[in-house]
Coordinates of C-alpha atoms in Angstrom, one line a residue:
Chain A
M4 CA -19.7 20.7 -11.7
V5 CA -19.6 18.2 -14.0
T6 CA -16.2 18.9 -15.6
T7 CA -14.7 19.6 -12.3
F8 CA -16.0 16.0 -11.7
I9 CA -14.2 14.5 -14.8
E10 CA -11.2 16.0 -14.2
I11 CA -11.2 14.7 -10.8
F12 CA -12.2 11.4 -11.8
L13 CA -9.4 11.7 -15.0
L14 CA -6.5 12.6 -12.5
G15 CA -7.7 9.5 -10.0
I16 CA -7.0 6.9 -12.8
G17 CA -3.7 8.4 -13.5
A18 CA -2.7 8.4 -9.6
G19 CA -4.4 4.4 -10.0
I20 CA -2.7 3.5 -12.6
M21 CA 0.7 5.3 -11.0
G22 CA 0.2 4.1 -7.2
S23 CA -0.8 0.6 -8.1
M24 CA 2.0 -0.4 -10.1
L25 CA 4.3 1.3 -8.0
G26 CA 3.2 -0.2 -5.0
L27 CA 2.6 3.2 -3.9
G28 CA -0.1 5.5 -2.4
G29 CA -0.3 8.3 -5.3
G30 CA -0.3 10.9 -2.5
I31 CA 2.6 12.3 -4.3
I32 CA 0.1 13.6 -7.4
I33 CA -3.2 13.4 -6.0
V34 CA -2.2 15.9 -3.2
P35 CA -0.8 18.6 -4.6
A36 CA -2.9 18.2 -7.9
L37 CA -5.6 18.7 -5.5
T38 CA -3.9 21.6 -3.9
L39 CA -2.5 23.8 -7.3
L40 CA -4.8 22.8 -9.8
F41 CA -8.2 22.5 -7.8
G42 CA -7.5 25.3 -5.2
M43 CA -8.4 22.8 -2.5
S44 CA -7.4 23.3 1.4
M45 CA -4.0 21.4 2.4
R46 CA -6.9 19.5 4.9
T47 CA -9.3 18.2 2.0
A48 CA -6.6 17.4 -0.4
V49 CA -4.8 14.6 2.3
A50 CA -7.8 13.5 3.6
A51 CA -9.0 12.4 -0.1
S52 CA -5.4 11.0 -1.0
T53 CA -5.8 9.0 2.6
V54 CA -8.8 7.4 0.9
S55 CA -7.7 7.6 -2.5
I56 CA -4.8 5.0 -1.3
I57 CA -7.0 2.5 0.0
A58 CA -9.0 2.8 -3.5
T59 CA -5.7 2.0 -5.0
S60 CA -4.6 -1.2 -2.5
T61 CA -8.0 -2.3 -2.7
G62 CA -8.5 -2.3 -6.6
A63 CA -5.0 -3.6 -7.6
A64 CA -4.6 -6.3 -4.5
V65 CA -7.8 -8.5 -6.2
A66 CA -5.3 -9.0 -9.6
Y67 CA -2.3 -9.4 -7.9
L68 CA -3.0 -12.2 -4.6
R69 CA -4.5 -14.3 -8.3
D70 CA -1.2 -14.0 -9.6
R71 CA 0.4 -15.0 -6.4
L72 CA 2.1 -11.9 -6.5
T73 CA 1.5 -10.8 -3.3
N74 CA 3.0 -12.5 -0.3
T75 CA 0.5 -12.3 2.4
R76 CA 2.3 -13.6 5.0
V77 CA 5.0 -10.9 4.2
A78 CA 2.6 -8.4 4.2
I79 CA 1.5 -9.8 8.0
W80 CA 4.5 -9.4 9.6
L81 CA 5.2 -6.7 8.0
E82 CA 2.2 -5.1 8.7
M83 CA 2.6 -5.3 12.7
G84 CA 5.2 -3.3 12.4
T85 CA 3.8 -0.3 10.2
A86 CA 0.8 -0.5 12.2
M87 CA 2.8 -0.1 16.0
G88 CA 5.5 2.2 14.4
A89 CA 2.3 4.3 13.3
L90 CA 1.1 3.9 16.9
G91 CA 4.0 5.1 18.4
G92 CA 5.0 7.7 15.8
A93 CA 1.8 9.5 17.0
L94 CA 2.4 9.1 20.0
I95 CA 5.7 11.1 20.1
A96 CA 4.8 13.3 18.0
G97 CA 4.9 16.5 20.4
V98 CA 8.6 15.8 22.1
I99 CA 10.4 15.1 18.4
N100 CA 12.1 17.3 16.3
Q101 CA 10.1 17.3 12.5
R102 CA 13.0 18.7 11.0
V103 CA 15.6 16.0 12.2
L104 CA 13.4 13.5 11.1
Y105 CA 13.0 15.1 7.2
I106 CA 16.7 14.7 7.4
L107 CA 17.0 11.2 8.6
F108 CA 14.4 9.7 6.4
G109 CA 15.2 11.7 3.0
V110 CA 19.0 10.6 3.4
L111 CA 17.7 7.1 4.7
L112 CA 15.4 7.6 0.9
G113 CA 19.2 8.9 -1.1
Y114 CA 20.3 6.0 -0.1
S115 CA 17.7 3.3 -1.5
T116 CA 17.9 5.4 -4.8
Y117 CA 21.3 5.2 -5.1
N118 CA 20.9 1.2 -4.3
M119 CA 18.0 1.0 -6.6
F120 CA 19.9 2.5 -9.6
K121 CA 23.0 0.3 -9.2
A122 CA 20.3 -3.3 -8.9
R123 CA 18.7 -0.9 -12.2
K124 CA 19.4 -4.1 -14.6
Q125 CA 19.3 -6.8 -12.5
E126 CA 15.4 -8.5 -13.1
L127 CA 15.7 -11.1 -10.4
P128 CA 17.3 -11.5 -6.8
T129 CA 20.0 -14.3 -6.8
G130 CA 21.3 -15.8 -4.0
I131 CA 19.0 -15.0 -1.5
V132 CA 19.7 -17.8 1.7
P133 CA 16.7 -17.4 3.9
D134 CA 17.8 -16.7 7.9
A135 CA 16.0 -18.8 10.4
L136 CA 12.8 -17.3 11.1
S137 CA 12.1 -16.3 7.6
Q138 CA 11.9 -20.6 7.7
K139 CA 10.3 -20.9 10.5
L140 CA 7.4 -18.5 9.6
R141 CA 7.4 -19.6 6.1
L142 CA 7.9 -16.4 4.5
A143 CA 9.1 -17.5 0.8
G144 CA 7.2 -17.2 -1.9
S145 CA 6.7 -18.0 -5.2
Y146 CA 4.9 -16.6 -8.7
Y147 CA 4.1 -17.2 -12.2
D148 CA 6.0 -14.2 -14.0
K149 CA 3.7 -13.4 -17.0
A150 CA 6.6 -10.9 -18.4
L151 CA 9.2 -13.6 -18.0
G152 CA 7.2 -16.8 -19.0
H153 CA 8.6 -18.8 -16.2
R154 CA 7.6 -19.3 -13.0
V155 CA 9.9 -17.2 -9.7
D156 CA 10.7 -18.9 -6.7
Y157 CA 12.7 -16.9 -4.2
Q158 CA 13.3 -17.2 -0.7
V159 CA 13.0 -14.1 2.0
T160 CA 16.2 -13.0 4.3
R161 CA 17.0 -10.8 7.2
T162 CA 13.3 -10.8 8.6
V163 CA 13.6 -8.8 11.3
P164 CA 16.3 -5.8 9.8
G165 CA 12.5 -5.7 7.5
L166 CA 10.7 -5.3 10.6
I167 CA 12.6 -2.4 12.0
I168 CA 12.6 -0.4 8.8
M169 CA 8.6 -0.5 8.7
I170 CA 8.4 0.0 12.7
F171 CA 10.5 3.9 11.2
S172 CA 8.4 3.8 8.4
G173 CA 4.9 3.4 9.8
A174 CA 6.6 6.3 12.1
A175 CA 7.5 8.4 9.6
A176 CA 3.8 8.2 8.2
G177 CA 2.3 8.9 11.7
L178 CA 4.4 11.6 12.2
L179 CA 5.0 13.5 8.9
G180 CA 2.1 12.1 7.1
I181 CA 4.0 11.1 3.7
G182 CA 5.4 7.8 2.6
A183 CA 2.4 5.3 2.6
G184 CA 4.8 2.4 0.2
I185 CA 7.9 4.7 -0.8
F186 CA 9.4 2.8 2.3
K187 CA 8.2 -0.1 2.0
V188 CA 8.9 -1.3 -1.6
P189 CA 12.8 -0.7 -1.3
A190 CA 13.2 -2.7 2.6
M191 CA 11.6 -6.2 0.7
D192 CA 13.1 -5.2 -2.4
Q193 CA 16.9 -4.2 -1.1
V194 CA 16.9 -5.7 2.9
M195 CA 14.3 -9.0 2.7
G196 CA 15.9 -9.4 -1.1
M197 CA 11.9 -10.3 -2.6
P198 CA 12.3 -10.0 -6.6
F199 CA 11.0 -6.2 -7.3
K200 CA 7.4 -7.0 -8.6
A201 CA 6.7 -9.3 -5.6
S202 CA 7.9 -6.1 -3.5
T203 CA 5.6 -3.3 -5.2
A204 CA 2.9 -6.2 -5.3
T205 CA 2.9 -6.8 -1.1
S206 CA 3.6 -3.1 -0.7
N207 CA 0.1 -2.5 -2.5
F208 CA -1.1 -4.6 -0.6
M209 CA -0.2 -3.3 2.9
I210 CA -0.7 0.2 2.2
G211 CA -4.7 -0.2 2.5
V212 CA -4.7 -1.2 6.0
T213 CA -2.0 1.5 7.4
A214 CA -4.8 4.3 5.2
A215 CA -7.6 3.1 6.7
S216 CA -6.9 3.7 10.5
G217 CA -5.5 7.2 9.3
A218 CA -9.0 7.8 7.3
V219 CA -11.1 7.1 9.9
V220 CA -10.2 9.8 12.2
Y221 CA -10.4 11.9 8.7
F222 CA -14.1 10.9 8.6
A223 CA -14.6 11.8 12.5
R224 CA -13.1 14.7 11.9
G225 CA -15.4 15.6 9.0
D226 CA -12.3 16.3 6.1
V227 CA -13.8 13.4 3.6
Q228 CA -15.9 15.9 1.4
P229 CA -17.9 13.6 -0.9
L230 CA -18.1 16.0 -3.6
V231 CA -14.0 15.7 -3.8
A232 CA -13.5 12.1 -2.5
G233 CA -16.7 10.9 -4.2
P234 CA -15.0 11.3 -8.2
I235 CA -11.2 10.7 -7.4
V236 CA -12.0 7.7 -5.7
L237 CA -13.9 5.7 -8.3
G238 CA -11.3 7.1 -10.8
V239 CA -8.7 6.1 -8.4
L240 CA -10.2 1.8 -8.3
L241 CA -10.8 1.8 -12.2
G242 CA -7.1 3.5 -12.5
A243 CA -5.7 0.6 -10.1
I244 CA -7.2 -2.0 -11.6
I245 CA -5.9 -1.0 -15.2
G246 CA -2.9 -0.5 -13.4
A247 CA -2.7 -4.0 -12.1
K248 CA -3.2 -5.9 -15.4
L249 CA -0.7 -4.1 -16.4
M250 CA 1.9 -4.2 -14.4
V251 CA 2.2 -8.1 -14.1
R252 CA 2.9 -8.4 -17.8
L253 CA 6.4 -5.6 -17.2
R254 CA 9.8 -6.5 -17.0
A255 CA 11.0 -6.0 -13.4
N256 CA 13.6 -3.6 -15.0
L257 CA 11.1 -1.2 -16.7
I258 CA 9.1 -1.0 -12.9
R259 CA 12.3 -0.1 -11.1
L260 CA 12.8 2.4 -13.5
C261 CA 9.8 4.3 -13.3
F262 CA 10.4 4.0 -9.4
I263 CA 14.0 5.5 -8.6
P264 CA 13.0 9.5 -10.1
L265 CA 9.7 8.7 -7.5
I266 CA 12.1 7.7 -4.5
A267 CA 14.9 10.2 -5.5
Y268 CA 12.1 13.4 -5.7
T269 CA 10.6 12.4 -2.5
A270 CA 14.5 11.7 -1.0
V271 CA 15.0 15.8 -2.2
T272 CA 12.1 17.6 -0.9
M273 CA 12.1 15.5 2.4
I274 CA 15.8 16.7 2.9
Y275 CA 14.7 20.1 1.3
R276 CA 11.8 20.7 4.3
G277 CA 14.6 19.6 7.0
V278 CA 17.4 21.8 6.0
K279 CA 14.9 25.0 4.8
W280 CA 16.1 28.0 7.5
W281 CA 13.1 30.3 5.9
Chain B
M7 CA -6.0 -15.7 -15.2
V8 CA -5.3 -17.9 -11.9
V9 CA -2.3 -20.1 -12.3
N10 CA -3.1 -23.1 -10.2
E11 CA -0.9 -25.2 -12.1
N12 CA 2.0 -23.2 -10.9
S13 CA 1.1 -23.5 -7.1
V14 CA 3.0 -26.1 -5.1
E15 CA 1.3 -25.4 -1.3
T16 CA -2.5 -25.7 -1.8
R17 CA -3.5 -24.6 1.7
H18 CA -1.2 -21.7 1.2
D19 CA -3.9 -21.0 -2.3
A20 CA -6.4 -21.0 0.0
I21 CA -6.2 -17.5 2.1
E22 CA -5.4 -15.6 -1.0
L23 CA -8.3 -16.8 -3.4
V24 CA -10.7 -15.3 -0.1
L25 CA -9.0 -12.2 0.2
A26 CA -9.3 -11.5 -3.4
R27 CA -13.1 -12.7 -3.2
L28 CA -13.2 -10.0 -0.3
L29 CA -11.0 -7.2 -1.7
R30 CA -13.3 -7.8 -5.0
L31 CA -16.4 -7.8 -3.5
G32 CA -15.7 -4.7 -1.6
S33 CA -14.6 -2.7 -4.3
L34 CA -17.6 -3.5 -6.5
V35 CA -19.9 -2.7 -4.1
A36 CA -18.1 0.5 -3.5
A37 CA -17.7 2.0 -6.9
A38 CA -21.5 1.3 -7.5
L39 CA -22.7 3.9 -4.8
L40 CA -20.1 5.8 -6.0
A41 CA -21.0 6.4 -9.6
V42 CA -24.7 6.1 -9.0
G43 CA -24.4 9.0 -5.8
L44 CA -21.9 10.9 -8.8
A45 CA -25.1 10.4 -11.5
A46 CA -27.6 11.6 -8.3
M47 CA -25.5 14.7 -8.0
V48 CA -24.9 15.7 -11.8
A49 CA -29.2 14.9 -12.1
G50 CA -29.6 17.4 -9.1
L51 CA -30.6 15.1 -6.4
S52 CA -28.3 16.7 -3.6
V53 CA -29.7 15.7 -0.7
I54 CA -29.2 12.0 -1.2
A55 CA -25.8 12.1 -3.5
P56 CA -24.0 12.7 -0.7
K57 CA -24.9 10.3 1.3
L58 CA -24.6 7.8 -1.3
I59 CA -20.6 8.9 -1.6
T60 CA -20.1 8.7 1.6
A61 CA -21.9 5.2 2.0
G62 CA -19.6 3.7 -0.6
L63 CA -16.3 5.2 0.8
L64 CA -17.0 3.9 4.1
V65 CA -17.4 1.2 2.4
L66 CA -13.8 0.9 0.4
L67 CA -12.8 1.9 3.9
G68 CA -14.0 -1.0 6.2
T69 CA -12.7 -3.0 3.3
P70 CA -9.0 -3.5 4.5
I71 CA -9.8 -3.6 8.4
L72 CA -12.4 -6.6 7.7
R73 CA -9.3 -8.1 5.2
V74 CA -7.5 -8.1 8.5
V75 CA -10.3 -9.9 10.5
T76 CA -10.4 -12.5 7.6
A77 CA -6.8 -13.2 8.0
A78 CA -7.1 -13.5 11.3
V79 CA -10.1 -16.0 11.1
I80 CA -8.2 -18.2 8.7
F81 CA -5.0 -18.2 10.2
I82 CA -6.9 -19.5 13.7
R83 CA -8.8 -22.5 11.8
E84 CA -5.4 -24.0 10.3
R85 CA -4.1 -23.6 13.2
D86 CA -1.1 -21.3 12.5
W87 CA -0.5 -19.5 15.9
Y88 CA 1.9 -17.0 14.8
F89 CA 0.3 -15.8 11.9
A90 CA -3.5 -15.3 14.1
F91 CA -1.5 -13.1 16.6
F92 CA 0.5 -11.0 13.8
C93 CA -3.0 -10.0 12.7
A94 CA -4.1 -9.4 16.5
V95 CA -1.2 -7.1 16.8
V96 CA -2.5 -4.9 13.4
L97 CA -5.9 -5.1 14.6
V98 CA -5.4 -3.9 18.0
A99 CA -2.5 -1.3 16.9
L100 CA -5.5 0.3 14.4
A101 CA -8.1 0.3 17.0
T102 CA -5.4 2.0 19.5
G103 CA -4.7 4.8 16.5
I104 CA -8.5 5.0 15.8
V105 CA -9.2 5.5 19.8
L106 CA -6.6 8.4 20.0
G107 CA -7.1 9.9 16.7
R108 CA -10.4 10.5 18.0
V109 CA -9.5 12.1 21.1
G110 CA -7.0 13.6 19.6

């Protein structure tokens, strides 16, 4: 039992470091690892992974908030979209064709991968002109970049398209049970013109809230197994704290380079699930 | 670690520091309960251990929800009505989702 605890704990640390640095939930690692390596059921794995997302978010957010990488105003604006989208997704789950959704979201992520690859050498966005709503809501932010050694002031644009993408990303999470952070980071980085580090930190901040509503349901159903979720969550908390400390010192380009393979992989898996007929 | 000298808007800073404190408290309490629970499990106290771990997980689960409530309170105090409303929308959507999830 002790060795299993330690193994799950170590898996948690790894997922926590990766998730916190990239603004993702880490389900992309935790779910396959628990089902394939530890032979657990999908239900147990998904429930443990959902609680882990909250741990990634909470553990890393402390450091990101203090370094002001998190844009709380953008986060709350976009959280409206994810929360409503998740709800809408749950309501229309019965009437919609999942295959079409998988292909649609897969293509969307593929397009994001391409854009992210094109922007791979760009450290900070330039020439962003804020739209009227962004100015009204005072979404602009600034943080001290420890890797660059200077303060970064940035503007936010395309405020409404950003919200619309969040509604779809929330619906995708509600319908397909995937994509805690994988849609959020490109929406902020590519659509709203935010710096990459501010995008991942803000995504990290947001995913905890979305995951919390899912986790309540898993708890009520009794899917959360304390002896599985306990060690993994403890590991993820520790990993997230380490990951956040590392991330603030890294250059955006390097973090983006780690993000690209994951988003490409997710795009391919989703399209595959959509088109496979066997 | 705090880079106060670089901040322009002091009013804007308050919310980040309050939320950071709240999230730190939540993760510390959760981590402590989880660690004690796992240690108890290893020590063979298999009745109390899962309860401690579940308590830790529930504390963790409550933290982001409490974070939205806290943000709403701060925005109301600052008379930032747009953002207070946005927080309310998030809370209503979360509550509805939880109720629907329980039913279904």
